[in-house]
């Protein structure tokens, strides 16, 4: 098990790699950080904040009835609305998390200097923001009750563009919209991504008629 101070050191190191490392090293260290967060000792809930990362660790104390997570760039809270929330996550009871299945929420920004430019088709990730969700010792996919991630969305886009909720596929190093639905109408100041699995999600700005690999 990891202690909070050790986990913060790992978050600091990952932040450094995120800003200076190549794509392969960055993605590897993000996955390592995910495992460290899952194995960090916690009773109830714990909030962690380091530079570009904000994280929440939540250990259910009884039968899991669902969970709401509120986050901005420096704070994250479970089931308590947060002033100036940038992201609100609704997790369904179907996750069936228990005392041995810690829920991990992690949000960070991909620096402008380290965009996913090694990917075959580079795309603009709105606000460079990625949201990661996982459950310790569980591979969550094919959910009937979807996970809803609502993000603040204030970007002006023209009639040739649209926002698209997508996840980062570690197998192909590309973004994909498989398993995700996008709920947004032009002029709205937020967008909801409704997905049937857990991983790293972002909002991509795509051109109408373009095909996302």
Tab-separated table of N, CA and C in Angstrom, residues 43-208:
chain	number	residue	atom	x	y	z
A	43	UNK	N	-9.234	5.611	4.075
A	43	UNK	CA	-10.488	5.239	4.723
A	43	UNK	C	-11.526	6.283	4.344
A	44	UNK	N	-12.593	5.860	3.722
A	44	UNK	CA	-13.588	6.824	3.252
A	44	UNK	C	-13.127	7.477	1.974
A	45	UNK	N	-12.928	8.806	2.003
A	45	UNK	CA	-12.525	9.545	0.808
A	45	UNK	C	-11.279	10.380	1.083
A	46	UNK	N	-10.463	10.558	0.058
A	46	UNK	CA	-9.264	11.387	0.164
A	46	UNK	C	-9.115	12.232	-1.098
A	47	UNK	N	-8.821	13.509	-0.920
A	47	UNK	CA	-8.577	14.416	-2.032
A	47	UNK	C	-7.085	14.685	-2.144
A	48	UNK	N	-6.561	14.680	-3.368
A	48	UNK	CA	-5.154	14.976	-3.613
A	48	UNK	C	-5.048	16.022	-4.714
A	49	UNK	N	-4.158	16.980	-4.513
A	49	UNK	CA	-3.964	18.023	-5.524
A	49	UNK	C	-2.484	18.332	-5.648
A	50	UNK	N	-1.948	18.196	-6.855
A	50	UNK	CA	-0.553	18.500	-7.133
A	50	UNK	C	-0.457	19.131	-8.520
A	51	UNK	N	-0.149	20.400	-8.587
A	51	UNK	CA	0.114	21.108	-9.846
A	51	UNK	C	-1.016	20.901	-10.845
A	52	UNK	N	-0.786	20.090	-11.898
A	52	UNK	CA	-1.811	19.923	-12.931
A	52	UNK	C	-2.786	18.784	-12.626
A	53	UNK	N	-2.590	18.084	-11.506
A	53	UNK	CA	-3.425	16.928	-11.178
A	53	UNK	C	-4.333	17.213	-9.989
A	54	UNK	N	-5.576	16.763	-10.074
A	54	UNK	CA	-6.461	16.702	-8.922
A	54	UNK	C	-7.077	15.311	-8.924
A	55	UNK	N	-7.106	14.680	-7.748
A	55	UNK	CA	-7.559	13.286	-7.690
A	55	UNK	C	-8.434	13.061	-6.469
A	56	UNK	N	-9.339	12.099	-6.603
A	56	UNK	CA	-10.184	11.670	-5.497
A	56	UNK	C	-10.101	10.161	-5.379
A	57	UNK	N	-9.868	9.685	-4.170
A	57	UNK	CA	-9.898	8.260	-3.859
A	57	UNK	C	-11.091	8.026	-2.950
A	58	UNK	N	-11.937	7.065	-3.303
A	58	UNK	CA	-13.153	6.828	-2.526
A	58	UNK	C	-13.329	5.328	-2.301
A	59	UNK	N	-13.370	4.960	-1.019
A	59	UNK	CA	-13.591	3.564	-0.651
A	59	UNK	C	-15.001	3.428	-0.076
A	60	UNK	N	-15.919	2.766	-0.784
A	60	UNK	CA	-17.284	2.594	-0.253
A	60	UNK	C	-17.259	1.810	1.054
A	61	UNK	N	-18.104	2.215	1.982
A	61	UNK	CA	-18.151	1.546	3.283
A	61	UNK	C	-19.225	0.469	3.347
A	62	UNK	N	-20.112	0.443	2.363
A	62	UNK	CA	-21.188	-0.539	2.330
A	62	UNK	C	-21.611	-0.787	0.901
A	63	UNK	N	-22.805	-1.334	0.699
A	63	UNK	CA	-23.295	-1.555	-0.665
A	63	UNK	C	-23.257	-0.261	-1.470
A	64	UNK	N	-22.741	-0.334	-2.693
A	64	UNK	CA	-22.549	0.858	-3.507
A	64	UNK	C	-23.858	1.271	-4.165
A	65	UNK	N	-24.274	2.510	-3.891
A	65	UNK	CA	-25.532	3.010	-4.455
A	65	UNK	C	-25.339	4.076	-5.489
A	66	UNK	N	-24.101	4.220	-5.986
A	66	UNK	CA	-23.807	5.290	-6.934
A	66	UNK	C	-23.015	6.390	-6.244
A	67	UNK	N	-22.408	7.266	-7.034
A	67	UNK	CA	-21.572	8.328	-6.486
A	67	UNK	C	-21.531	9.499	-7.460
A	68	UNK	N	-21.600	10.719	-6.924
A	68	UNK	CA	-21.396	11.925	-7.717
A	68	UNK	C	-20.080	12.568	-7.289
A	69	UNK	N	-19.313	13.033	-8.251
A	69	UNK	CA	-18.020	13.655	-8.000
A	69	UNK	C	-18.027	15.048	-8.625
A	70	UNK	N	-17.614	16.040	-7.847
A	70	UNK	CA	-17.542	17.421	-8.315
A	70	UNK	C	-16.089	17.870	-8.265
A	71	UNK	N	-15.604	18.499	-9.342
A	71	UNK	CA	-14.190	18.878	-9.374
A	71	UNK	C	-13.983	20.202	-10.109
A	72	UNK	N	-13.030	20.983	-9.599
A	72	UNK	CA	-12.499	22.103	-10.363
A	72	UNK	C	-10.989	21.885	-10.471
A	73	UNK	N	-10.224	22.927	-10.785
A	73	UNK	CA	-8.807	22.709	-11.050
A	73	UNK	C	-7.978	22.447	-9.801
A	74	UNK	N	-8.531	22.689	-8.610
A	74	UNK	CA	-7.749	22.512	-7.388
A	74	UNK	C	-8.455	21.684	-6.317
A	75	UNK	N	-9.744	21.383	-6.496
A	75	UNK	CA	-10.494	20.656	-5.472
A	75	UNK	C	-11.391	19.608	-6.105
A	76	UNK	N	-11.716	18.587	-5.310
A	76	UNK	CA	-12.654	17.555	-5.750
A	76	UNK	C	-13.376	17.020	-4.520
A	77	UNK	N	-14.686	16.830	-4.633
A	77	UNK	CA	-15.476	16.360	-3.497
A	77	UNK	C	-16.451	15.279	-3.948
A	78	UNK	N	-16.732	14.300	-3.080
A	78	UNK	CA	-17.744	13.289	-3.391
A	78	UNK	C	-19.108	13.684	-2.831
A	79	UNK	N	-20.125	13.659	-3.683
A	79	UNK	CA	-21.520	13.849	-3.279
A	79	UNK	C	-21.846	15.216	-2.687
A	80	UNK	N	-20.924	16.172	-2.747
A	80	UNK	CA	-21.181	17.525	-2.238
A	80	UNK	C	-20.872	18.524	-3.345
A	81	UNK	N	-21.878	19.262	-3.844
A	81	UNK	CA	-21.629	20.233	-4.910
A	81	UNK	C	-20.501	21.186	-4.546
A	82	UNK	N	-19.671	21.493	-5.538
A	82	UNK	CA	-18.477	22.301	-5.341
A	82	UNK	C	-18.606	23.599	-6.128
A	83	UNK	N	-18.268	24.715	-5.490
A	83	UNK	CA	-18.316	26.007	-6.162
A	83	UNK	C	-17.384	26.004	-7.374
A	84	UNK	N	-17.872	26.531	-8.478
A	84	UNK	CA	-17.079	26.638	-9.712
A	84	UNK	C	-16.620	25.267	-10.230
A	85	UNK	N	-17.499	24.277	-10.170
A	85	UNK	CA	-17.149	22.955	-10.700
A	85	UNK	C	-16.884	23.032	-12.199
A	86	UNK	N	-15.809	22.408	-12.617
A	86	UNK	CA	-15.497	22.270	-14.038
A	86	UNK	C	-16.046	20.958	-14.582
A	87	UNK	N	-16.134	19.965	-13.684
A	87	UNK	CA	-16.553	18.617	-14.085
A	87	UNK	C	-17.452	18.029	-13.002
A	88	UNK	N	-18.536	17.388	-13.436
A	88	UNK	CA	-19.403	16.634	-12.529
A	88	UNK	C	-19.539	15.228	-13.099
A	89	UNK	N	-19.233	14.231	-12.281
A	89	UNK	CA	-19.295	12.830	-12.715
A	89	UNK	C	-20.389	12.120	-11.935
A	90	UNK	N	-21.213	11.367	-12.632
A	90	UNK	CA	-22.239	10.532	-12.004
A	90	UNK	C	-21.911	9.070	-12.288
A	91	UNK	N	-21.593	8.340	-11.220
A	91	UNK	CA	-21.252	6.923	-11.353
A	91	UNK	C	-22.446	6.077	-10.914
A	92	UNK	N	-22.853	5.083	-11.715
A	92	UNK	CA	-24.042	4.279	-11.391
A	92	UNK	C	-23.735	3.172	-10.392
A	93	UNK	N	-24.774	2.661	-9.766
A	93	UNK	CA	-24.603	1.577	-8.793
A	93	UNK	C	-24.102	0.302	-9.460
A	94	UNK	N	-24.279	0.206	-10.780
A	94	UNK	CA	-23.837	-0.995	-11.496
A	94	UNK	C	-22.334	-1.235	-11.362
A	95	UNK	N	-21.568	-0.222	-10.976
A	95	UNK	CA	-20.134	-0.429	-10.766
A	95	UNK	C	-19.880	-1.466	-9.681
A	96	UNK	N	-20.839	-1.584	-8.746
A	96	UNK	CA	-20.750	-2.590	-7.669
A	96	UNK	C	-19.423	-2.524	-6.922
A	97	UNK	N	-18.954	-1.312	-6.679
A	97	UNK	CA	-17.714	-1.149	-5.920
A	97	UNK	C	-17.968	-1.458	-4.451
A	98	UNK	N	-16.933	-1.975	-3.771
A	98	UNK	CA	-17.053	-2.299	-2.354
A	98	UNK	C	-15.815	-1.857	-1.608
A	99	UNK	N	-15.670	-2.254	-0.346
A	99	UNK	CA	-14.515	-1.849	0.462
A	99	UNK	C	-13.173	-2.219	-0.154
A	100	UNK	N	-13.152	-3.246	-1.012
A	100	UNK	CA	-11.896	-3.659	-1.650
A	100	UNK	C	-11.780	-3.164	-3.085
A	101	UNK	N	-12.694	-2.284	-3.468
A	101	UNK	CA	-12.703	-1.775	-4.847
A	101	UNK	C	-12.740	-0.251	-4.817
A	102	UNK	N	-11.597	0.335	-4.512
A	102	UNK	CA	-11.495	1.785	-4.419
A	102	UNK	C	-11.817	2.445	-5.767
A	103	UNK	N	-12.606	3.509	-5.731
A	103	UNK	CA	-12.919	4.296	-6.923
A	103	UNK	C	-11.886	5.408	-7.049
A	104	UNK	N	-11.329	5.569	-8.239
A	104	UNK	CA	-10.314	6.590	-8.469
A	104	UNK	C	-10.792	7.554	-9.550
A	105	UNK	N	-10.785	8.841	-9.197
A	105	UNK	CA	-11.042	9.925	-10.152
A	105	UNK	C	-9.759	10.738	-10.250
A	106	UNK	N	-9.344	11.037	-11.488
A	106	UNK	CA	-8.137	11.829	-11.697
A	106	UNK	C	-8.386	12.790	-12.858
A	107	UNK	N	-8.082	14.054	-12.665
A	107	UNK	CA	-8.257	15.039	-13.733
A	107	UNK	C	-6.965	15.836	-13.887
A	108	UNK	N	-6.558	16.023	-15.135
A	108	UNK	CA	-5.333	16.776	-15.388
A	108	UNK	C	-5.407	17.425	-16.761
A	109	UNK	N	-4.481	18.334	-17.005
A	109	UNK	CA	-4.414	19.002	-18.294
A	109	UNK	C	-3.157	18.574	-19.039
A	110	UNK	N	-3.366	18.255	-20.317
A	110	UNK	CA	-2.244	17.899	-21.173
A	110	UNK	C	-1.613	19.190	-21.667
A	111	UNK	N	-0.366	19.505	-21.295
A	111	UNK	CA	0.228	20.790	-21.667
A	111	UNK	C	0.273	21.013	-23.170
A	112	UNK	N	0.173	22.277	-23.562
A	112	UNK	CA	0.211	22.628	-24.983
A	112	UNK	C	1.474	22.113	-25.651
A	113	UNK	N	2.578	22.059	-24.877
A	113	UNK	CA	3.851	21.634	-25.450
A	113	UNK	C	3.949	20.136	-25.650
A	114	UNK	N	2.966	19.390	-25.134
A	114	UNK	CA	3.031	17.937	-25.240
A	114	UNK	C	1.692	17.374	-25.689
A	115	UNK	N	1.133	17.971	-26.754
A	115	UNK	CA	-0.107	17.445	-27.296
A	115	UNK	C	0.147	16.061	-27.879
A	116	UNK	N	-0.924	15.352	-28.139
A	116	UNK	CA	-0.785	13.993	-28.661
A	116	UNK	C	-0.428	14.082	-30.140
A	117	UNK	N	0.738	14.663	-30.424
A	117	UNK	CA	1.096	14.910	-31.812
A	117	UNK	C	1.721	13.690	-32.482
A	118	UNK	N	2.059	12.677	-31.691
A	118	UNK	CA	2.592	11.453	-32.284
A	118	UNK	C	1.478	10.526	-32.750
A	119	UNK	N	0.240	10.863	-32.354
A	119	UNK	CA	-0.889	10.070	-32.793
A	119	UNK	C	-1.112	10.335	-34.279
A	120	UNK	N	-1.614	9.332	-35.007
A	120	UNK	CA	-1.781	9.468	-36.448
A	120	UNK	C	-2.584	10.703	-36.827
A	121	UNK	N	-3.674	10.960	-36.088
A	121	UNK	CA	-4.536	12.082	-36.414
A	121	UNK	C	-4.648	12.987	-35.188
A	122	UNK	N	-3.858	14.077	-35.142
A	122	UNK	CA	-3.935	14.969	-33.990
A	122	UNK	C	-5.240	15.738	-33.983
A	123	UNK	N	-5.820	15.936	-32.808
A	123	UNK	CA	-7.054	16.688	-32.668
A	123	UNK	C	-6.928	17.621	-31.480
A	124	UNK	N	-7.725	18.658	-31.501
A	124	UNK	CA	-7.724	19.580	-30.378
A	124	UNK	C	-8.572	19.008	-29.251
A	125	UNK	N	-7.962	18.839	-28.088
A	125	UNK	CA	-8.688	18.404	-26.902
A	125	UNK	C	-9.112	19.658	-26.157
A	126	UNK	N	-10.400	19.836	-25.963
A	126	UNK	CA	-10.909	21.057	-25.348
A	126	UNK	C	-10.298	21.281	-23.967
A	127	UNK	N	-9.754	22.485	-23.772
A	127	UNK	CA	-9.142	22.891	-22.508
A	127	UNK	C	-7.981	21.988	-22.118
A	128	UNK	N	-7.519	21.145	-23.043
A	128	UNK	CA	-6.447	20.170	-22.789
A	128	UNK	C	-6.753	19.308	-21.562
A	129	UNK	N	-8.036	19.119	-21.259
A	129	UNK	CA	-8.453	18.455	-20.027
A	129	UNK	C	-8.809	16.988	-20.279
A	130	UNK	N	-8.228	16.100	-19.477
A	130	UNK	CA	-8.576	14.686	-19.517
A	130	UNK	C	-9.082	14.259	-18.138
A	131	UNK	N	-10.108	13.425	-18.130
A	131	UNK	CA	-10.691	12.900	-16.899
A	131	UNK	C	-10.512	11.389	-16.895
A	132	UNK	N	-9.865	10.867	-15.860
A	132	UNK	CA	-9.644	9.437	-15.748
A	132	UNK	C	-10.490	8.836	-14.635
A	133	UNK	N	-11.079	7.681	-14.900
A	133	UNK	CA	-11.904	6.983	-13.917
A	133	UNK	C	-11.539	5.501	-13.912
A	134	UNK	N	-11.404	4.933	-12.730
A	134	UNK	CA	-11.123	3.497	-12.630
A	134	UNK	C	-11.651	2.971	-11.305
A	135	UNK	N	-11.787	1.652	-11.233
A	135	UNK	CA	-12.162	0.969	-10.004
A	135	UNK	C	-11.111	-0.098	-9.742
A	136	UNK	N	-10.541	-0.074	-8.560
A	136	UNK	CA	-9.465	-1.010	-8.200
A	136	UNK	C	-9.880	-2.458	-8.435
A	137	UNK	N	-9.016	-3.184	-9.136
A	137	UNK	CA	-9.187	-4.619	-9.398
A	137	UNK	C	-10.428	-4.935	-10.229
A	138	UNK	N	-10.918	-3.972	-10.993
A	138	UNK	CA	-12.062	-4.223	-11.867
A	138	UNK	C	-11.812	-3.607	-13.241
A	139	UNK	N	-12.229	-4.327	-14.272
A	139	UNK	CA	-12.218	-3.797	-15.629
A	139	UNK	C	-13.665	-3.468	-15.987
A	140	UNK	N	-14.004	-2.192	-16.009
A	140	UNK	CA	-15.388	-1.775	-16.173
A	140	UNK	C	-15.674	-1.442	-17.632
A	141	UNK	N	-16.553	-2.233	-18.252
A	141	UNK	CA	-16.955	-1.967	-19.640
A	141	UNK	C	-18.338	-2.578	-19.864
A	142	UNK	N	-19.000	-2.142	-20.925
A	142	UNK	CA	-20.296	-2.692	-21.292
A	142	UNK	C	-21.397	-2.421	-20.286
A	143	UNK	N	-21.323	-1.295	-19.581
A	143	UNK	CA	-22.326	-0.971	-18.576
A	143	UNK	C	-23.695	-0.710	-19.205
A	144	UNK	N	-24.742	-1.175	-18.554
A	144	UNK	CA	-26.103	-0.844	-18.963
A	144	UNK	C	-26.504	0.523	-18.400
A	145	UNK	N	-26.061	0.803	-17.171
A	145	UNK	CA	-26.257	2.124	-16.569
A	145	UNK	C	-25.004	2.942	-16.882
A	146	UNK	N	-25.176	3.968	-17.676
A	146	UNK	CA	-24.012	4.694	-18.171
A	146	UNK	C	-23.411	5.642	-17.132
A	147	UNK	N	-22.122	5.911	-17.323
A	147	UNK	CA	-21.418	6.925	-16.555
A	147	UNK	C	-21.628	8.257	-17.262
A	148	UNK	N	-22.020	9.287	-16.529
A	148	UNK	CA	-22.227	10.606	-17.121
A	148	UNK	C	-21.181	11.573	-16.598
A	149	UNK	N	-20.472	12.212	-17.521
A	149	UNK	CA	-19.444	13.184	-17.190
A	149	UNK	C	-19.858	14.511	-17.821
A	150	UNK	N	-20.205	15.478	-16.993
A	150	UNK	CA	-20.624	16.789	-17.494
A	150	UNK	C	-19.485	17.777	-17.283
A	151	UNK	N	-19.024	18.389	-18.376
A	151	UNK	CA	-17.909	19.332	-18.324
A	151	UNK	C	-18.362	20.716	-18.752
A	152	UNK	N	-17.753	21.714	-18.122
A	152	UNK	CA	-17.956	23.088	-18.563
A	152	UNK	C	-17.456	23.209	-20.002
A	153	UNK	N	-18.259	23.877	-20.857
A	153	UNK	CA	-17.865	24.013	-22.263
A	153	UNK	C	-18.229	25.418	-22.723
A	154	UNK	N	-17.231	26.271	-22.845
A	154	UNK	CA	-17.478	27.676	-23.196
A	154	UNK	C	-16.765	28.094	-24.478
A	155	UNK	N	-16.238	27.152	-25.221
A	155	UNK	CA	-15.492	27.486	-26.437
A	155	UNK	C	-16.435	27.887	-27.572
A	156	UNK	N	-16.105	28.962	-28.262
A	156	UNK	CA	-16.843	29.358	-29.455
A	156	UNK	C	-16.369	28.510	-30.630
A	157	UNK	N	-17.278	27.791	-31.250
A	157	UNK	CA	-16.921	26.998	-32.420
A	157	UNK	C	-17.861	27.355	-33.559
A	158	UNK	N	-17.359	27.250	-34.772
A	158	UNK	CA	-18.169	27.657	-35.922
A	158	UNK	C	-19.049	26.507	-36.397
A	159	UNK	N	-19.809	26.771	-37.449
A	159	UNK	CA	-20.786	25.792	-37.931
A	159	UNK	C	-20.146	24.555	-38.550
A	160	UNK	N	-18.842	24.612	-38.801
A	160	UNK	CA	-18.163	23.457	-39.396
A	160	UNK	C	-17.580	22.530	-38.333
A	161	UNK	N	-17.747	22.893	-37.051
A	161	UNK	CA	-17.146	22.123	-35.974
A	161	UNK	C	-18.208	21.601	-35.007
A	162	UNK	N	-17.809	20.613	-34.243
A	162	UNK	CA	-18.673	20.118	-33.172
A	162	UNK	C	-17.802	19.485	-32.088
A	163	UNK	N	-18.285	19.473	-30.826
A	163	UNK	CA	-17.561	18.759	-29.780
A	163	UNK	C	-17.934	17.278	-29.804
A	164	UNK	N	-16.987	16.426	-29.482
A	164	UNK	CA	-17.220	14.987	-29.484
A	164	UNK	C	-16.583	14.363	-28.246
A	165	UNK	N	-17.386	13.653	-27.458
A	165	UNK	CA	-16.870	12.960	-26.282
A	165	UNK	C	-16.119	11.702	-26.731
A	166	UNK	N	-14.861	11.605	-26.334
A	166	UNK	CA	-14.064	10.468	-26.766
A	166	UNK	C	-13.146	10.009	-25.641
A	167	UNK	N	-12.641	8.795	-25.770
A	167	UNK	CA	-11.690	8.267	-24.797
A	167	UNK	C	-10.377	7.964	-25.497
A	168	UNK	N	-9.306	7.939	-24.706
A	168	UNK	CA	-8.001	7.635	-25.281
A	168	UNK	C	-7.769	6.142	-25.254
A	169	UNK	N	-7.543	5.579	-26.432
A	169	UNK	CA	-7.323	4.148	-26.579
A	169	UNK	C	-5.826	3.856	-26.483
A	170	UNK	N	-5.426	3.198	-25.403
A	170	UNK	CA	-4.008	2.924	-25.178
A	170	UNK	C	-3.453	1.890	-26.157
A	171	UNK	N	-4.316	1.106	-26.755
A	171	UNK	CA	-3.847	0.086	-27.693
A	171	UNK	C	-3.432	0.699	-29.035
A	172	UNK	N	-4.122	1.751	-29.443
A	172	UNK	CA	-3.878	2.344	-30.762
A	172	UNK	C	-3.272	3.737	-30.705
A	173	UNK	N	-3.136	4.290	-29.482
A	173	UNK	CA	-2.645	5.664	-29.316
A	173	UNK	C	-3.526	6.669	-30.054
A	174	UNK	N	-4.811	6.401	-30.098
A	174	UNK	CA	-5.745	7.314	-30.758
A	174	UNK	C	-6.956	7.531	-29.861
A	175	UNK	N	-7.694	8.594	-30.149
A	175	UNK	CA	-8.965	8.821	-29.482
A	175	UNK	C	-10.071	8.086	-30.240
A	176	UNK	N	-11.096	7.681	-29.495
A	176	UNK	CA	-12.217	6.959	-30.098
A	176	UNK	C	-13.501	7.344	-29.378
A	177	UNK	N	-14.596	7.372	-30.129
A	177	UNK	CA	-15.890	7.686	-29.524
A	177	UNK	C	-16.702	6.416	-29.231
A	178	UNK	N	-16.117	5.250	-29.449
A	178	UNK	CA	-16.827	3.988	-29.197
A	178	UNK	C	-17.307	3.925	-27.748
A	179	UNK	N	-18.584	3.625	-27.572
A	179	UNK	CA	-19.142	3.484	-26.230
A	179	UNK	C	-19.517	4.788	-25.567
A	180	UNK	N	-19.333	5.916	-26.258
A	180	UNK	CA	-19.636	7.224	-25.686
A	180	UNK	C	-20.661	7.979	-26.532
A	181	UNK	N	-21.597	8.626	-25.870
A	181	UNK	CA	-22.575	9.490	-26.519
A	181	UNK	C	-22.307	10.923	-26.078
A	182	UNK	N	-22.539	11.876	-26.985
A	182	UNK	CA	-22.307	13.293	-26.709
A	182	UNK	C	-23.636	14.023	-26.658
A	183	UNK	N	-23.902	14.686	-25.539
A	183	UNK	CA	-25.139	15.460	-25.388
A	183	UNK	C	-24.777	16.942	-25.281
A	184	UNK	N	-25.096	17.672	-26.336
A	184	UNK	CA	-24.764	19.098	-26.399
A	184	UNK	C	-25.578	19.748	-27.509
A	185	UNK	N	-26.030	20.952	-27.279
A	185	UNK	CA	-26.651	21.756	-28.326
A	185	UNK	C	-25.911	23.077	-28.402
A	186	UNK	N	-25.833	23.624	-29.601
A	186	UNK	CA	-25.052	24.847	-29.818
A	186	UNK	C	-25.535	25.966	-28.891
A	187	UNK	N	-24.592	26.600	-28.233
A	187	UNK	CA	-24.915	27.666	-27.304
A	187	UNK	C	-24.899	27.230	-25.851
A	188	UNK	N	-24.934	25.899	-25.615
A	188	UNK	CA	-24.876	25.402	-24.236
A	188	UNK	C	-23.508	25.664	-23.622
A	189	UNK	N	-23.474	25.887	-22.319
A	189	UNK	CA	-22.211	26.126	-21.627
A	189	UNK	C	-21.696	24.877	-20.914
A	190	UNK	N	-22.310	23.744	-21.184
A	190	UNK	CA	-21.777	22.484	-20.667
A	190	UNK	C	-22.096	21.369	-21.655
A	191	UNK	N	-21.385	20.292	-21.508
A	191	UNK	CA	-21.544	19.147	-22.394
A	191	UNK	C	-21.499	17.882	-21.545
A	192	UNK	N	-22.350	16.913	-21.855
A	192	UNK	CA	-22.378	15.666	-21.088
A	192	UNK	C	-21.919	14.501	-21.956
A	193	UNK	N	-20.939	13.781	-21.440
A	193	UNK	CA	-20.447	12.569	-22.083
A	193	UNK	C	-21.046	11.382	-21.339
A	194	UNK	N	-21.773	10.543	-22.043
A	194	UNK	CA	-22.417	9.384	-21.445
A	194	UNK	C	-21.754	8.128	-22.012
A	195	UNK	N	-20.999	7.421	-21.164
A	195	UNK	CA	-20.160	6.325	-21.650
A	195	UNK	C	-20.438	5.037	-20.882
A	196	UNK	N	-20.134	3.902	-21.527
A	196	UNK	CA	-20.434	2.604	-20.913
A	196	UNK	C	-19.198	1.904	-20.376
A	197	UNK	N	-18.109	2.658	-20.168
A	197	UNK	CA	-16.880	2.057	-19.650
A	197	UNK	C	-16.069	3.122	-18.917
A	198	UNK	N	-14.999	2.689	-18.251
A	198	UNK	CA	-14.117	3.589	-17.520
A	198	UNK	C	-12.748	3.625	-18.182
A	199	UNK	N	-12.212	4.836	-18.314
A	199	UNK	CA	-10.866	5.039	-18.842
A	199	UNK	C	-10.568	6.531	-18.759
A	200	UNK	N	-9.836	7.083	-19.741
A	200	UNK	CA	-9.529	8.510	-19.784
A	200	UNK	C	-10.352	9.171	-20.888
A	201	UNK	N	-11.083	10.220	-20.500
A	201	UNK	CA	-12.014	10.869	-21.419
A	201	UNK	C	-11.641	12.326	-21.644
A	202	UNK	N	-11.992	12.816	-22.834
A	202	UNK	CA	-11.819	14.225	-23.144
A	202	UNK	C	-12.838	14.645	-24.181
A	203	UNK	N	-12.950	15.958	-24.383
A	203	UNK	CA	-13.827	16.495	-25.418
A	203	UNK	C	-12.959	16.937	-26.581
A	204	UNK	N	-13.171	16.336	-27.744
A	204	UNK	CA	-12.420	16.712	-28.928
A	204	UNK	C	-13.243	17.650	-29.796
A	205	UNK	N	-12.586	18.635	-30.384
A	205	UNK	CA	-13.246	19.524	-31.336
A	205	UNK	C	-12.945	18.977	-32.726
A	206	UNK	N	-13.983	18.499	-33.390
A	206	UNK	CA	-13.795	17.865	-34.696
A	206	UNK	C	-14.566	18.635	-35.757
A	207	UNK	N	-14.164	18.460	-36.980
A	207	UNK	CA	-14.858	19.103	-38.093
A	207	UNK	C	-15.970	18.192	-38.581
A	208	UNK	N	-17.102	18.791	-38.896
A	208	UNK	CA	-18.234	18.010	-39.380
A	208	UNK	C	-17.842	17.261	-40.651
